Amino acid sequence: MDNTLIYSVVAGVTLVMLFVAARFALRWVLRFAIIGIVILALCGAAWAWLHYSSSASKARSPSTRRVTRNQ
C-alpha cells in the first residue's frame, strides 16, 4: 500500500470520529444548558416569591377610621 493512501484513510477515520464526538458533546452541552436555565428560572421564582411575600406581610393596612381635627 502507498503511504498517501494510508494517511488518507487514517485522516478520514479521524475526521469521522471527531465529528461523532463533537455531535455527542454538543448534545450534552445543550442538555446541561437547558437544565441550567430551568434551575436559574426556579431560583429566580423562589427569590421573587420570598421577597414579595415578606414585603407584603410587612406592609401596614390603611386605617379605616376618619381623622378628626381638634379645632
N, CA, C and O of each residue as an XYZ file, in Angstrom:
284
protein
N       0.846     -1.191      0.000
C       0.000      0.000      0.000
C       0.880      1.240      0.000
O       2.001      1.243      0.509
N       0.351      2.250     -0.567
C       1.054      3.517     -0.668
C       0.887      4.304      0.640
O      -0.152      4.211      1.293
N       1.906      5.072      1.014
C       1.831      5.875      2.239
C       0.723      6.913      2.161
O       0.065      7.181      3.166
N       0.504      7.494      1.007
C      -0.543      8.515      0.855
C      -1.918      7.908      1.119
O      -2.760      8.553      1.744
N      -2.158      6.710      0.669
C      -3.429      6.043      0.902
C      -3.635      5.756      2.386
O      -4.733      5.945      2.910
N      -2.603      5.310      3.050
C      -2.691      5.042      4.494
C      -2.984      6.323      5.252
O      -3.841      6.334      6.136
N      -2.286      7.405      4.922
C      -2.524      8.692      5.578
C      -3.946      9.189      5.310
O      -4.582      9.740      6.208
N      -4.440      9.007      4.118
C      -5.792      9.444      3.774
C      -6.839      8.663      4.554
O      -7.809      9.242      5.044
N      -6.653      7.370      4.671
C      -7.603      6.545      5.416
C      -7.585      6.925      6.896
O      -8.641      7.057      7.514
N      -6.406      7.098      7.462
C      -6.300      7.491      8.882
C      -6.918      8.870      9.103
O      -7.617      9.085     10.093
N      -6.668      9.793      8.195
C      -7.244     11.134      8.325
C      -8.764     11.075      8.204
O      -9.461     11.761      8.951
N      -9.287     10.284      7.294
C     -10.736     10.147      7.141
C     -11.385      9.544      8.366
O     -12.420     10.030      8.821
N     -10.796      8.495      8.905
C     -11.338      7.868     10.118
C     -11.275      8.851     11.289
O     -12.206      8.924     12.091
N     -10.189      9.596     11.384
C     -10.052     10.581     12.466
C     -11.104     11.678     12.349
O     -11.688     12.078     13.356
N     -11.355     12.169     11.141
C     -12.375     13.205     10.947
C     -13.767     12.698     11.307
O     -14.549     13.418     11.929
N     -14.079     11.469     10.921
C     -15.383     10.900     11.271
C     -15.513     10.755     12.778
O     -16.567     11.067     13.333
N     -14.474     10.292     13.449
C     -14.516     10.149     14.906
C     -14.666     11.506     15.592
O     -15.418     11.633     16.559
N     -13.959     12.514     15.098
C     -14.096     13.861     15.668
C     -15.501     14.408     15.457
O     -16.061     15.044     16.351
N     -16.071     14.167     14.287
C     -17.433     14.636     14.008
C     -18.440     13.981     14.946
O     -19.317     14.654     15.487
N     -18.314     12.673     15.139
C     -19.226     11.957     16.045
C     -19.045     12.434     17.485
O     -20.021     12.619     18.211
N     -17.806     12.629     17.888
C     -17.543     13.107     19.258
C     -18.086     14.527     19.448
O     -18.614     14.847     20.513
N     -17.962     15.368     18.438
C     -18.471     16.738     18.548
C     -19.991     16.747     18.654
O     -20.551     17.521     19.430
N     -20.662     15.898     17.883
C     -22.121     15.821     17.984
C     -22.546     15.328     19.359
O     -23.493     15.851     19.946
N     -21.850     14.327     19.868
C     -22.161     13.792     21.199
C     -21.953     14.864     22.277
O     -22.783     15.026     23.171
N     -20.838     15.589     22.181
C     -20.550     16.641     23.157
C     -21.558     17.771     23.051
O     -21.970     18.328     24.069
N     -21.963     18.119     21.836
C     -22.924     19.208     21.650
C     -24.270     18.843     22.261
O     -24.937     19.697     22.845
N     -24.672     17.591     22.132
C     -25.924     17.162     22.754
C     -25.875     17.316     24.264
O     -26.835     17.791     24.871
N     -24.770     16.919     24.873
C     -24.658     17.048     26.326
C     -24.572     18.504     26.760
O     -25.123     18.879     27.794
N     -23.887     19.318     25.978
C     -23.809     20.745     26.311
C     -25.199     21.367     26.264
O     -25.550     22.156     27.141
N     -25.991     21.025     25.259
C     -27.351     21.561     25.175
C     -28.213     21.062     26.333
O     -29.011     21.820     26.884
N     -28.056     19.807     26.698
C     -28.823     19.295     27.839
C     -28.462     20.031     29.124
O     -29.347     20.417     29.888
N     -27.180     20.225     29.363
C     -26.762     20.946     30.574
C     -27.206     22.400     30.538
O     -27.556     22.960     31.577
N     -27.198     23.018     29.372
C     -27.652     24.407     29.258
C     -29.136     24.514     29.575
O     -29.553     25.439     30.272
N     -29.932     23.588     29.075
C     -31.368     23.614     29.357
C     -31.625     23.388     30.842
O     -32.459     24.067     31.441
N     -30.918     22.446     31.428
C     -31.070     22.191     32.866
C     -30.659     23.425     33.672
O     -31.320     23.776     34.650
N     -29.577     24.080     33.265
C     -29.137     25.290     33.962
C     -30.146     26.414     33.866
O     -30.363     27.139     34.837
N     -30.771     26.569     32.697
C     -31.775     27.623     32.530
C     -32.996     27.340     33.405
O     -33.558     28.255     34.007
N     -33.401     26.085     33.474
C     -34.548     25.724     34.310
C     -34.232     25.970     35.786
O     -35.064     26.507     36.516
N     -33.052     25.585     36.219
C     -32.660     25.808     37.624
C     -32.580     27.296     37.933
O     -33.011     27.727     39.002
N     -32.037     28.085     37.014
C     -31.956     29.530     37.211
C     -33.341     30.147     37.295
O     -33.576     31.023     38.127
N     -34.259     29.705     36.452
C     -35.629     30.223     36.493
C     -36.313     29.854     37.808
O     -37.027     30.674     38.385
N     -36.101     28.630     38.282
C     -36.700     28.220     39.553
C     -36.140     29.025     40.722
O     -36.880     29.410     41.627
N     -34.836     29.279     40.701
C     -34.227     30.088     41.768
C     -34.771     31.518     41.738
O     -35.045     32.104     42.785
N     -34.924     32.067     40.550
C     -35.479     33.421     40.428
C     -36.914     33.482     40.906
O     -37.305     34.446     41.565
N     -37.706     32.472     40.585
C     -39.099     32.445     41.038
C     -39.171     32.297     42.558
O     -39.996     32.938     43.209
N     -38.320     31.465     43.113
C     -38.310     31.298     44.574
C     -37.875     32.579     45.267
O     -38.448     32.958     46.289
N     -36.869     33.246     44.721
C     -36.418     34.503     45.317
C     -37.522     35.551     45.247
O     -37.764     36.254     46.227
N     -38.198     35.669     44.097
C     -39.268     36.660     43.953
C     -40.415     36.346     44.895
O     -40.989     37.253     45.497
N     -40.757     35.072     45.029
C     -41.846     34.699     45.922
C     -41.500     35.044     47.368
O     -42.328     35.596     48.093
N     -40.271     34.718     47.788
C     -39.872     35.044     49.157
C     -39.785     36.552     49.375
O     -40.190     37.057     50.423
N     -39.262     37.262     48.393
C     -39.100     38.714     48.519
C     -40.449     39.407     48.616
O     -40.655     40.240     49.499
N     -41.372     39.075     47.719
C     -42.654     39.766     47.705
C     -43.579     39.289     48.810
O     -44.408     40.067     49.282
N     -43.471     38.054     49.234
C     -44.314     37.601     50.336
C     -43.858     38.225     51.655
O     -44.689     38.511     52.516
N     -42.561     38.439     51.825
C     -42.090     39.058     53.060
C     -42.384     40.550     53.066
O     -42.676     41.108     54.124
N     -42.315     41.216     51.912
C     -42.605     42.648     51.886
C     -44.101     42.893     51.996
O     -44.507     43.933     52.514
N     -44.938     41.970     51.528
C     -46.384     42.140     51.643
C     -46.834     41.974     53.090
O     -47.784     42.629     53.517
N     -46.172     41.115     53.842
C     -46.565     40.926     55.238
C     -46.113     42.089     56.103
O     -46.676     42.304     57.177
N     -45.125     42.835     55.672
C     -44.642     43.979     56.446
C     -45.465     45.237     56.184
O     -45.433     46.172     56.984
N     -46.198     45.271     55.080
C     -46.966     46.466     54.742
C     -48.125     46.618     55.724
O     -48.789     45.644     56.079
N     -48.356     47.865     56.156
C     -49.437     48.124     57.085
C     -50.725     48.338     56.322
O     -50.737     48.941     55.249
N     -51.793     47.843     56.880
C     -53.088     48.081     56.253
C     -53.534     49.501     56.582
O     -53.249     50.003     57.669
N     -54.224     50.147     55.663
C     -54.653     51.526     55.926
C     -55.718     51.554     57.013
O     -56.500     50.618     57.179
N     -55.720     52.636     57.730
C     -56.669     52.786     58.822
C     -58.062     53.036     58.252
O     -58.211     53.705     57.230
N     -59.085     52.492     58.922
C     -60.444     52.675     58.440
C     -61.158     53.805     59.198
O     -62.272     54.186     58.839
N     -60.524     54.331     60.229
C     -61.143     55.425     60.988
C     -60.866     56.746     60.322
O     -59.835     56.932     59.675
N     -61.799     57.664     60.487
C     -61.613     59.000     59.946
C     -60.706     59.804     60.859
O     -60.691     59.628     62.077
N     -59.964     60.674     60.239
C     -59.091     61.544     61.005
C     -59.908     62.713     61.485
O     -60.568     63.381     60.689
N     -59.874     62.975     62.798
C     -60.619     64.115     63.342
C     -59.646     65.179     63.735
O     -58.576     64.904     64.277
N     -60.030     66.405     63.456
C     -59.175     67.532     63.831
C     -59.745     68.233     65.047
O     -60.950     68.468     65.141
N     -58.894     68.551     65.941
C     -59.312     69.311     67.125
C     -59.202     70.782     66.799
O     -58.113     71.298     66.547
N     -60.356     71.459     66.808
C     -60.322     72.892     66.488
C     -60.645     73.727     67.674
O     -60.660     74.954     67.580
